Amino acid sequence: MRYLIVSDIHANLAAFKAVLNDAKDEWDFIWCLGDLIGYGPDPNECVALLREHKHLSLSGNHDWAVLGRMDLYHFNADARVAIGWTQSVLSDETQEYLEALPPRDRYAPYTLAHASPREPVWEYILDDRTAAENFNYFDTNVCLVGHTHVPVIYEWADNVGVRRHEPHYGQAIPVNTNRLIINPGSVGQPRDNDPRAAYAVLDSEENTWEHRRVAYDIRSTQKRMSQFRLPFRLIDRLEHGW
Ligand code: ZN
């Protein structure tokens, strides 16, 4: 089976469409690692588009916030505005769908978690030490995470510890090796100084993973965000990738 791996779409429909188009006919099933909404201008449309395809999705911290499951003091002022706006436009259908999603799941030999296997809603795996600790919190060979919006691979090797690998775009790498924590990056709001949408393709028969990037019409997303008076900083950051 070939999986299209997406995370942190964040209601950015133009970015999500570009990913689906870029990977056309190259996958059988979508795994979405959460944060479908929050930040961007098209929450209902993004969820509807995901649901048109065979897929499985997790929920993330922004999904939880919009559903009223978490206190908004955890979020910065701009994120809070976006969450409030999203709540005001969320359809009953989208809400019902999001309510049913778990933040963590397991499909051996893969574990899926929005943030980290230890703290699936909240924890940011941004350094080797946090990654190393998290290898104790899942029992499969590979754990896929999103949340940081930064594509990366952490490899665990006995006697060596954690090694961090930068993504090699468009290059399939084996995943039936040492244990791995892999982040595909963010579709809708990349934060690694590359504004292109990030995603990945996982082939469970070949046991390979491929990080990918695709340019999308950033202006169209920015225009819609301006129309809805979403915070300038959230609009601006899309073209810079931070
Ligand atoms: Zn996110």
mmCIF file of N, CA and C in Angstrom, residues 100-231:
data_model
loop_
_atom_site.group_PDB
_atom_site.id
_atom_site.type_symbol
_atom_site.label_atom_id
_atom_site.label_comp_id
_atom_site.label_asym_id
_atom_site.label_seq_id
_atom_site.Cartn_x
_atom_site.Cartn_y
_atom_site.Cartn_z
ATOM 1 N N ALA A 100 -14.614 13.054 16.281
ATOM 2 C CA ALA A 100 -14.395 11.604 16.352
ATOM 3 C C ALA A 100 -12.930 11.194 16.160
ATOM 4 N N LEU A 101 -12.048 12.147 15.852
ATOM 5 C CA LEU A 101 -10.666 11.776 15.539
ATOM 6 C C LEU A 101 -9.812 11.623 16.797
ATOM 7 N N PRO A 102 -8.940 10.606 16.827
ATOM 8 C CA PRO A 102 -8.009 10.441 17.954
ATOM 9 C C PRO A 102 -6.707 11.217 17.677
ATOM 10 N N PRO A 103 -5.962 11.608 18.709
ATOM 11 C CA PRO A 103 -4.681 12.281 18.461
ATOM 12 C C PRO A 103 -3.525 11.307 18.206
ATOM 13 N N ARG A 104 -3.797 10.020 18.436
ATOM 14 C CA ARG A 104 -2.734 9.020 18.253
ATOM 15 C C ARG A 104 -3.373 7.717 17.782
ATOM 16 N N ASP A 105 -2.661 6.965 16.938
ATOM 17 C CA ASP A 105 -3.183 5.693 16.454
ATOM 18 C C ASP A 105 -2.006 4.776 16.163
ATOM 19 N N ARG A 106 -2.314 3.502 15.886
ATOM 20 C CA ARG A 106 -1.229 2.538 15.683
ATOM 21 C C ARG A 106 -1.604 1.597 14.565
ATOM 22 N N TYR A 107 -0.760 1.495 13.565
ATOM 23 C CA TYR A 107 -0.935 0.544 12.468
ATOM 24 C C TYR A 107 0.402 -0.113 12.245
ATOM 25 N N ALA A 108 0.679 -1.138 13.057
ATOM 26 C CA ALA A 108 2.001 -1.772 13.042
ATOM 27 C C ALA A 108 2.444 -2.040 11.613
ATOM 28 N N PRO A 109 3.689 -1.746 11.261
ATOM 29 C CA PRO A 109 4.775 -1.294 12.138
ATOM 30 C C PRO A 109 4.855 0.236 12.290
ATOM 31 N N TYR A 110 3.719 0.923 12.183
ATOM 32 C CA TYR A 110 3.727 2.386 12.297
ATOM 33 C C TYR A 110 2.867 2.857 13.465
ATOM 34 N N THR A 111 3.372 3.838 14.179
ATOM 35 C CA THR A 111 2.581 4.573 15.155
ATOM 36 C C THR A 111 2.386 5.963 14.573
ATOM 37 N N LEU A 112 1.197 6.511 14.724
ATOM 38 C CA LEU A 112 0.929 7.864 14.241
ATOM 39 C C LEU A 112 0.549 8.726 15.434
ATOM 40 N N ALA A 113 1.138 9.913 15.538
ATOM 41 C CA ALA A 113 0.783 10.825 16.628
ATOM 42 C C ALA A 113 0.836 12.244 16.079
ATOM 43 N N HIS A 114 -0.097 13.082 16.499
ATOM 44 C CA HIS A 114 -0.018 14.454 15.987
ATOM 45 C C HIS A 114 1.280 15.135 16.432
ATOM 46 N N ALA A 115 1.517 15.173 17.739
ATOM 47 C CA ALA A 115 2.646 15.951 18.271
ATOM 48 C C ALA A 115 3.841 15.065 18.608
ATOM 49 N N SER A 116 3.629 14.097 19.506
ATOM 50 C CA SER A 116 4.688 13.147 19.874
ATOM 51 C C SER A 116 3.999 11.907 20.437
ATOM 52 N N PRO A 117 4.684 10.769 20.424
ATOM 53 C CA PRO A 117 4.053 9.576 21.005
ATOM 54 C C PRO A 117 3.829 9.731 22.512
ATOM 55 N N ARG A 118 4.670 10.521 23.183
ATOM 56 C CA ARG A 118 4.522 10.718 24.639
ATOM 57 C C ARG A 118 3.364 11.638 24.963
ATOM 58 N N GLU A 119 3.262 12.739 24.250
ATOM 59 C CA GLU A 119 2.213 13.738 24.469
ATOM 60 C C GLU A 119 1.587 14.043 23.109
ATOM 61 N N PRO A 120 0.621 13.216 22.673
ATOM 62 C CA PRO A 120 0.191 13.279 21.270
ATOM 63 C C PRO A 120 -0.483 14.578 20.832
ATOM 64 N N VAL A 121 -0.893 15.405 21.776
ATOM 65 C CA VAL A 121 -1.530 16.659 21.362
ATOM 66 C C VAL A 121 -0.554 17.836 21.406
ATOM 67 N N TRP A 122 0.391 17.828 22.341
ATOM 68 C CA TRP A 122 1.096 19.057 22.670
ATOM 69 C C TRP A 122 2.591 19.145 22.470
ATOM 70 N N GLU A 123 3.285 18.039 22.687
ATOM 71 C CA GLU A 123 4.744 18.147 22.780
ATOM 72 C C GLU A 123 5.402 18.417 21.424
ATOM 73 N N TYR A 124 6.358 19.354 21.391
ATOM 74 C CA TYR A 124 7.112 19.626 20.160
ATOM 75 C C TYR A 124 8.407 18.834 20.169
ATOM 76 N N ILE A 125 8.605 17.994 19.164
ATOM 77 C CA ILE A 125 9.894 17.302 19.036
ATOM 78 C C ILE A 125 10.773 18.157 18.138
ATOM 79 N N LEU A 126 11.589 18.991 18.782
ATOM 80 C CA LEU A 126 12.421 19.947 18.032
ATOM 81 C C LEU A 126 13.906 19.728 18.257
ATOM 82 N N ASP A 127 14.251 18.798 19.157
ATOM 83 C CA ASP A 127 15.678 18.577 19.415
ATOM 84 C C ASP A 127 15.942 17.090 19.660
ATOM 85 N N ASP A 128 17.218 16.725 19.601
ATOM 86 C CA ASP A 128 17.609 15.316 19.707
ATOM 87 C C ASP A 128 17.187 14.703 21.042
ATOM 88 N N ARG A 129 17.289 15.491 22.111
ATOM 89 C CA ARG A 129 16.991 14.939 23.433
ATOM 90 C C ARG A 129 15.508 14.569 23.565
ATOM 91 N N THR A 130 14.636 15.468 23.122
ATOM 92 C CA THR A 130 13.206 15.180 23.172
ATOM 93 C C THR A 130 12.877 13.975 22.285
ATOM 94 N N ALA A 131 13.525 13.928 21.127
ATOM 95 C CA ALA A 131 13.309 12.787 20.232
ATOM 96 C C ALA A 131 13.749 11.499 20.922
ATOM 97 N N ALA A 132 14.937 11.525 21.556
ATOM 98 C CA ALA A 132 15.478 10.327 22.208
ATOM 99 C C ALA A 132 14.508 9.814 23.267
ATOM 100 N N GLU A 133 13.991 10.704 24.084
ATOM 101 C CA GLU A 133 13.045 10.294 25.133
ATOM 102 C C GLU A 133 11.798 9.666 24.526
ATOM 103 N N ASN A 134 11.352 10.213 23.419
ATOM 104 C CA ASN A 134 10.106 9.739 22.814
ATOM 105 C C ASN A 134 10.203 8.339 22.204
ATOM 106 N N PHE A 135 11.438 7.884 21.921
ATOM 107 C CA PHE A 135 11.566 6.516 21.409
ATOM 108 C C PHE A 135 11.088 5.484 22.439
ATOM 109 N N ASN A 136 10.993 5.882 23.711
ATOM 110 C CA ASN A 136 10.496 4.971 24.753
ATOM 111 C C ASN A 136 8.975 4.910 24.815
ATOM 112 N N TYR A 137 8.293 5.685 24.008
ATOM 113 C CA TYR A 137 6.840 5.799 24.144
ATOM 114 C C TYR A 137 6.064 5.217 22.966
ATOM 115 N N PHE A 138 6.738 4.450 22.109
ATOM 116 C CA PHE A 138 6.007 3.681 21.097
ATOM 117 C C PHE A 138 6.749 2.372 20.854
ATOM 118 N N ASP A 139 6.003 1.353 20.388
ATOM 119 C CA ASP A 139 6.617 0.031 20.292
ATOM 120 C C ASP A 139 6.736 -0.469 18.854
ATOM 121 N N THR A 140 6.456 0.394 17.905
ATOM 122 C CA THR A 140 6.608 0.006 16.503
ATOM 123 C C THR A 140 7.980 0.474 15.995
ATOM 124 N N ASN A 141 8.298 0.110 14.767
ATOM 125 C CA ASN A 141 9.605 0.526 14.242
ATOM 126 C C ASN A 141 9.636 2.009 13.900
ATOM 127 N N VAL A 142 8.483 2.505 13.426
ATOM 128 C CA VAL A 142 8.445 3.888 12.952
ATOM 129 C C VAL A 142 7.294 4.634 13.611
ATOM 130 N N CYS A 143 7.550 5.874 13.996
ATOM 131 C CA CYS A 143 6.480 6.753 14.476
ATOM 132 C C CYS A 143 6.444 7.989 13.583
ATOM 133 N N LEU A 144 5.264 8.308 13.074
ATOM 134 C CA LEU A 144 5.084 9.503 12.254
ATOM 135 C C LEU A 144 4.453 10.588 13.110
ATOM 136 N N VAL A 145 5.016 11.782 13.054
ATOM 137 C CA VAL A 145 4.487 12.914 13.819
ATOM 138 C C VAL A 145 4.408 14.163 12.937
ATOM 139 N N GLY A 146 3.584 15.118 13.365
ATOM 140 C CA GLY A 146 3.511 16.421 12.701
ATOM 141 C C GLY A 146 3.826 17.500 13.722
ATOM 142 N N HIS A 147 2.982 18.539 13.790
ATOM 143 C CA HIS A 147 2.965 19.528 14.862
ATOM 144 C C HIS A 147 4.028 20.618 14.801
ATOM 145 N N THR A 148 5.295 20.254 14.511
ATOM 146 C CA THR A 148 6.325 21.301 14.489
ATOM 147 C C THR A 148 6.341 22.045 13.160
ATOM 148 N N HIS A 149 5.738 21.462 12.123
ATOM 149 C CA HIS A 149 5.733 22.048 10.771
ATOM 150 C C HIS A 149 7.140 22.048 10.151
ATOM 151 N N VAL A 150 8.006 21.197 10.659
ATOM 152 C CA VAL A 150 9.379 21.104 10.140
ATOM 153 C C VAL A 150 9.659 19.648 9.746
ATOM 154 N N PRO A 151 9.919 19.386 8.451
ATOM 155 C CA PRO A 151 10.204 18.012 8.033
ATOM 156 C C PRO A 151 11.562 17.551 8.553
ATOM 157 N N VAL A 152 11.607 16.321 9.073
ATOM 158 C CA VAL A 152 12.853 15.819 9.672
ATOM 159 C C VAL A 152 12.736 14.312 9.908
ATOM 160 N N ILE A 153 13.878 13.665 10.055
ATOM 161 C CA ILE A 153 13.905 12.257 10.472
ATOM 162 C C ILE A 153 14.857 12.123 11.660
ATOM 163 N N TYR A 154 14.373 11.491 12.751
ATOM 164 C CA TYR A 154 15.236 11.126 13.874
ATOM 165 C C TYR A 154 15.398 9.619 13.838
ATOM 166 N N GLU A 155 16.655 9.181 13.896
ATOM 167 C CA GLU A 155 16.953 7.750 13.852
ATOM 168 C C GLU A 155 17.533 7.328 15.194
ATOM 169 N N TRP A 156 17.054 6.188 15.713
ATOM 170 C CA TRP A 156 17.614 5.657 16.955
ATOM 171 C C TRP A 156 18.524 4.483 16.636
ATOM 172 N N ALA A 157 19.778 4.550 17.054
ATOM 173 C CA ALA A 157 20.691 3.423 16.881
ATOM 174 C C ALA A 157 21.236 3.054 18.250
ATOM 175 N N ASP A 158 21.103 1.777 18.629
ATOM 176 C CA ASP A 158 21.622 1.329 19.924
ATOM 177 C C ASP A 158 23.114 1.654 19.989
ATOM 178 N N ASN A 159 23.569 2.044 21.154
ATOM 179 C CA ASN A 159 24.970 2.432 21.409
ATOM 180 C C ASN A 159 25.355 3.783 20.800
ATOM 181 N N VAL A 160 24.511 4.330 19.972
ATOM 182 C CA VAL A 160 24.824 5.623 19.353
ATOM 183 C C VAL A 160 23.846 6.682 19.855
ATOM 184 N N GLY A 161 22.575 6.297 19.968
ATOM 185 C CA GLY A 161 21.545 7.255 20.364
ATOM 186 C C GLY A 161 20.860 7.830 19.143
ATOM 187 N N VAL A 162 20.466 9.089 19.259
ATOM 188 C CA VAL A 162 19.677 9.704 18.196
ATOM 189 C C VAL A 162 20.550 10.407 17.173
ATOM 190 N N ARG A 163 20.200 10.206 15.926
ATOM 191 C CA ARG A 163 20.813 10.990 14.860
ATOM 192 C C ARG A 163 19.706 11.688 14.088
ATOM 193 N N ARG A 164 19.926 12.982 13.807
ATOM 194 C CA ARG A 164 18.934 13.769 13.083
ATOM 195 C C ARG A 164 19.318 13.829 11.607
ATOM 196 N N HIS A 165 18.348 13.581 10.743
ATOM 197 C CA HIS A 165 18.609 13.660 9.297
ATOM 198 C C HIS A 165 17.693 14.689 8.656
ATOM 199 N N GLU A 166 18.267 15.550 7.855
ATOM 200 C CA GLU A 166 17.456 16.497 7.078
ATOM 201 C C GLU A 166 16.797 15.731 5.931
ATOM 202 N N PRO A 167 15.633 16.199 5.476
ATOM 203 C CA PRO A 167 14.968 15.489 4.376
ATOM 204 C C PRO A 167 15.720 15.629 3.049
ATOM 205 N N HIS A 168 15.715 14.557 2.273
ATOM 206 C CA HIS A 168 16.235 14.608 0.899
ATOM 207 C C HIS A 168 15.031 14.502 -0.017
ATOM 208 N N TYR A 169 14.599 15.644 -0.534
ATOM 209 C CA TYR A 169 13.341 15.669 -1.278
ATOM 210 C C TYR A 169 13.415 14.851 -2.562
ATOM 211 N N GLY A 170 12.331 14.111 -2.778
ATOM 212 C CA GLY A 170 12.230 13.331 -4.007
ATOM 213 C C GLY A 170 13.105 12.086 -4.023
ATOM 214 N N GLN A 171 13.631 11.716 -2.860
ATOM 215 C CA GLN A 171 14.516 10.555 -2.792
ATOM 216 C C GLN A 171 13.932 9.552 -1.808
ATOM 217 N N ALA A 172 13.624 8.353 -2.279
ATOM 218 C CA ALA A 172 13.033 7.341 -1.399
ATOM 219 C C ALA A 172 14.112 6.746 -0.501
ATOM 220 N N ILE A 173 13.833 6.706 0.815
ATOM 221 C CA ILE A 173 14.807 6.119 1.739
ATOM 222 C C ILE A 173 14.154 4.942 2.481
ATOM 223 N N PRO A 174 14.947 3.949 2.867
ATOM 224 C CA PRO A 174 14.364 2.779 3.535
ATOM 225 C C PRO A 174 13.898 3.105 4.960
ATOM 226 N N VAL A 175 12.779 2.482 5.379
ATOM 227 C CA VAL A 175 12.283 2.701 6.748
ATOM 228 C C VAL A 175 12.268 1.414 7.575
ATOM 229 N N ASN A 176 12.732 0.303 6.982
ATOM 230 C CA ASN A 176 12.782 -0.956 7.744
ATOM 231 C C ASN A 176 14.184 -1.164 8.294
ATOM 232 N N THR A 177 14.751 -0.090 8.809
ATOM 233 C CA THR A 177 16.130 -0.101 9.301
ATOM 234 C C THR A 177 16.109 0.076 10.814
ATOM 235 N N ASN A 178 16.875 1.038 11.326
ATOM 236 C CA ASN A 178 16.772 1.398 12.732
ATOM 237 C C ASN A 178 15.408 2.025 12.991
ATOM 238 N N ARG A 179 15.053 2.197 14.270
ATOM 239 C CA ARG A 179 13.771 2.835 14.585
ATOM 240 C C ARG A 179 13.827 4.322 14.219
ATOM 241 N N LEU A 180 12.685 4.842 13.772
ATOM 242 C CA LEU A 180 12.646 6.209 13.258
ATOM 243 C C LEU A 180 11.449 6.985 13.800
ATOM 244 N N ILE A 181 11.644 8.277 14.016
ATOM 245 C CA ILE A 181 10.538 9.216 14.196
ATOM 246 C C ILE A 181 10.620 10.162 12.998
ATOM 247 N N ILE A 182 9.541 10.219 12.215
ATOM 248 C CA ILE A 182 9.597 11.002 10.970
ATOM 249 C C ILE A 182 8.488 12.046 10.939
ATOM 250 N N ASN A 183 8.853 13.242 10.537
ATOM 251 C CA ASN A 183 7.878 14.330 10.377
ATOM 252 C C ASN A 183 7.843 14.732 8.896
ATOM 253 N N PRO A 184 6.644 14.685 8.276
ATOM 254 C CA PRO A 184 6.567 15.037 6.850
ATOM 255 C C PRO A 184 6.628 16.537 6.600
ATOM 256 N N GLY A 185 6.514 17.359 7.668
ATOM 257 C CA GLY A 185 6.396 18.812 7.494
ATOM 258 C C GLY A 185 4.932 19.192 7.350
ATOM 259 N N SER A 186 4.678 20.458 7.106
ATOM 260 C CA SER A 186 3.301 20.969 7.070
ATOM 261 C C SER A 186 2.851 21.295 5.650
ATOM 262 N N VAL A 187 1.625 20.876 5.351
ATOM 263 C CA VAL A 187 1.033 21.248 4.062
ATOM 264 C C VAL A 187 0.723 22.750 4.038
ATOM 265 N N GLY A 188 0.054 23.231 5.083
ATOM 266 C CA GLY A 188 -0.569 24.549 4.994
ATOM 267 C C GLY A 188 0.149 25.710 5.641
ATOM 268 N N GLN A 189 1.212 25.425 6.420
ATOM 269 C CA GLN A 189 1.954 26.529 7.031
ATOM 270 C C GLN A 189 3.374 26.066 7.379
ATOM 271 N N PRO A 190 4.203 25.839 6.356
ATOM 272 C CA PRO A 190 5.578 25.361 6.606
ATOM 273 C C PRO A 190 6.364 26.367 7.457
ATOM 274 N N ARG A 191 7.239 25.830 8.326
ATOM 275 C CA ARG A 191 8.017 26.705 9.216
ATOM 276 C C ARG A 191 9.508 26.422 9.137
ATOM 277 N N ASP A 192 9.974 25.976 7.975
ATOM 278 C CA ASP A 192 11.405 25.707 7.844
ATOM 279 C C ASP A 192 12.032 26.637 6.805
ATOM 280 N N ASN A 193 11.447 27.818 6.675
ATOM 281 C CA ASN A 193 11.951 28.837 5.740
ATOM 282 C C ASN A 193 11.821 28.437 4.270
ATOM 283 N N ASP A 194 11.000 27.450 4.013
ATOM 284 C CA ASP A 194 10.672 27.055 2.643
ATOM 285 C C ASP A 194 9.149 27.129 2.553
ATOM 286 N N PRO A 195 8.604 28.091 1.782
ATOM 287 C CA PRO A 195 7.153 28.282 1.794
ATOM 288 C C PRO A 195 6.360 27.217 1.033
ATOM 289 N N ARG A 196 7.037 26.324 0.326
ATOM 290 C CA ARG A 196 6.301 25.300 -0.428
ATOM 291 C C ARG A 196 5.627 24.298 0.511
ATOM 292 N N ALA A 197 4.500 23.763 0.071
ATOM 293 C CA ALA A 197 3.795 22.758 0.864
ATOM 294 C C ALA A 197 4.664 21.506 0.998
ATOM 295 N N ALA A 198 4.667 20.930 2.201
ATOM 296 C CA ALA A 198 5.459 19.719 2.453
ATOM 297 C C ALA A 198 4.527 18.526 2.642
ATOM 298 N N TYR A 199 4.951 17.380 2.143
ATOM 299 C CA TYR A 199 4.215 16.131 2.368
ATOM 300 C C TYR A 199 5.173 14.973 2.132
ATOM 301 N N ALA A 200 4.647 13.745 2.175
ATOM 302 C CA ALA A 200 5.521 12.594 1.943
ATOM 303 C C ALA A 200 4.724 11.451 1.349
ATOM 304 N N VAL A 201 5.440 10.499 0.782
ATOM 305 C CA VAL A 201 4.822 9.268 0.295
ATOM 306 C C VAL A 201 5.529 8.097 0.982
ATOM 307 N N LEU A 202 4.720 7.223 1.589
ATOM 308 C CA LEU A 202 5.237 6.038 2.280
ATOM 309 C C LEU A 202 4.757 4.807 1.529
ATOM 310 N N ASP A 203 5.682 3.936 1.157
ATOM 311 C CA ASP A 203 5.312 2.697 0.478
ATOM 312 C C ASP A 203 5.544 1.545 1.454
ATOM 313 N N SER A 204 4.450 0.931 1.924
ATOM 314 C CA SER A 204 4.586 -0.073 2.986
ATOM 315 C C SER A 204 5.029 -1.428 2.449
ATOM 316 N N GLU A 205 5.006 -1.618 1.121
ATOM 317 C CA GLU A 205 5.536 -2.864 0.562
ATOM 318 C C GLU A 205 7.030 -2.734 0.277
ATOM 319 N N GLU A 206 7.391 -1.607 -0.302
ATOM 320 C CA GLU A 206 8.813 -1.363 -0.573
ATOM 321 C C GLU A 206 9.545 -0.909 0.691
ATOM 322 N N ASN A 207 8.763 -0.540 1.735
ATOM 323 C CA ASN A 207 9.345 0.003 2.972
ATOM 324 C C ASN A 207 10.186 1.249 2.708
ATOM 325 N N THR A 208 9.619 2.175 1.954
ATOM 326 C CA THR A 208 10.347 3.416 1.664
ATOM 327 C C THR A 208 9.518 4.641 2.017
ATOM 328 N N TRP A 209 10.227 5.702 2.316
ATOM 329 C CA TRP A 209 9.643 6.999 2.647
ATOM 330 C C TRP A 209 10.272 8.048 1.746
ATOM 331 N N GLU A 210 9.433 8.967 1.241
ATOM 332 C CA GLU A 210 9.981 10.028 0.391
ATOM 333 C C GLU A 210 9.394 11.370 0.805
ATOM 334 N N HIS A 211 10.234 12.287 1.304
ATOM 335 C CA HIS A 211 9.800 13.648 1.586
ATOM 336 C C HIS A 211 9.613 14.402 0.272
ATOM 337 N N ARG A 212 8.602 15.235 0.220
ATOM 338 C CA ARG A 212 8.359 16.006 -1.010
ATOM 339 C C ARG A 212 8.010 17.454 -0.687
ATOM 340 N N ARG A 213 8.213 18.346 -1.665
ATOM 341 C CA ARG A 213 7.761 19.747 -1.574
ATOM 342 C C ARG A 213 7.074 20.117 -2.872
ATOM 343 N N VAL A 214 6.070 20.975 -2.776
ATOM 344 C CA VAL A 214 5.422 21.474 -3.986
ATOM 345 C C VAL A 214 5.005 22.934 -3.786
ATOM 346 N N ALA A 215 5.287 23.752 -4.811
ATOM 347 C CA ALA A 215 4.865 25.156 -4.763
ATOM 348 C C ALA A 215 3.351 25.222 -4.944
ATOM 349 N N TYR A 216 2.715 26.198 -4.318
ATOM 350 C CA TYR A 216 1.268 26.366 -4.519
ATOM 351 C C TYR A 216 0.977 27.860 -4.616
ATOM 352 N N ASP A 217 -0.268 28.191 -4.924
ATOM 353 C CA ASP A 217 -0.664 29.581 -5.106
ATOM 354 C C ASP A 217 -0.865 30.255 -3.737
ATOM 355 N N ILE A 218 0.239 30.696 -3.154
ATOM 356 C CA ILE A 218 0.215 31.292 -1.817
ATOM 357 C C ILE A 218 -0.691 32.528 -1.809
ATOM 358 N N ARG A 219 -0.607 33.318 -2.896
ATOM 359 C CA ARG A 219 -1.405 34.567 -2.958
ATOM 360 C C ARG A 219 -2.902 34.299 -2.806
ATOM 361 N N SER A 220 -3.376 33.219 -3.396
ATOM 362 C CA SER A 220 -4.824 32.970 -3.320
ATOM 363 C C SER A 220 -5.241 32.689 -1.875
ATOM 364 N N THR A 221 -4.409 31.971 -1.138
ATOM 365 C CA THR A 221 -4.709 31.723 0.282
ATOM 366 C C THR A 221 -4.635 33.035 1.062
ATOM 367 N N GLN A 222 -3.602 33.839 0.753
ATOM 368 C CA GLN A 222 -3.444 35.118 1.466
ATOM 369 C C GLN A 222 -4.630 36.048 1.213
ATOM 370 N N LYS A 223 -5.097 36.055 -0.036
ATOM 371 C CA LYS A 223 -6.237 36.908 -0.387
ATOM 372 C C LYS A 223 -7.472 36.530 0.408
ATOM 373 N N ARG A 224 -7.735 35.229 0.482
ATOM 374 C CA ARG A 224 -8.913 34.779 1.233
ATOM 375 C C ARG A 224 -8.773 35.101 2.722
ATOM 376 N N MET A 225 -7.553 34.960 3.244
ATOM 377 C CA MET A 225 -7.344 35.289 4.664
ATOM 378 C C MET A 225 -7.581 36.783 4.911
ATOM 379 N N SER A 226 -7.162 37.627 3.950
ATOM 380 C CA SER A 226 -7.400 39.076 4.081
ATOM 381 C C SER A 226 -8.890 39.376 4.062
ATOM 382 N N GLN A 227 -9.588 38.721 3.141
ATOM 383 C CA GLN A 227 -11.048 38.900 3.057
ATOM 384 C C GLN A 227 -11.719 38.652 4.402
ATOM 385 N N PHE A 228 -11.245 37.633 5.102
ATOM 386 C CA PHE A 228 -11.864 37.266 6.382
ATOM 387 C C PHE A 228 -11.202 37.983 7.560
ATOM 388 N N ARG A 229 -10.308 38.932 7.227
ATOM 389 C CA ARG A 229 -9.624 39.731 8.252
ATOM 390 C C ARG A 229 -8.876 38.878 9.266
ATOM 391 N N LEU A 230 -8.262 37.826 8.789
ATOM 392 C CA LEU A 230 -7.409 37.031 9.674
ATOM 393 C C LEU A 230 -6.122 37.830 9.916
ATOM 394 N N PRO A 231 -5.411 37.579 11.020
ATOM 395 C CA PRO A 231 -4.274 38.430 11.404
ATOM 396 C C PRO A 231 -3.191 38.531 10.325
#
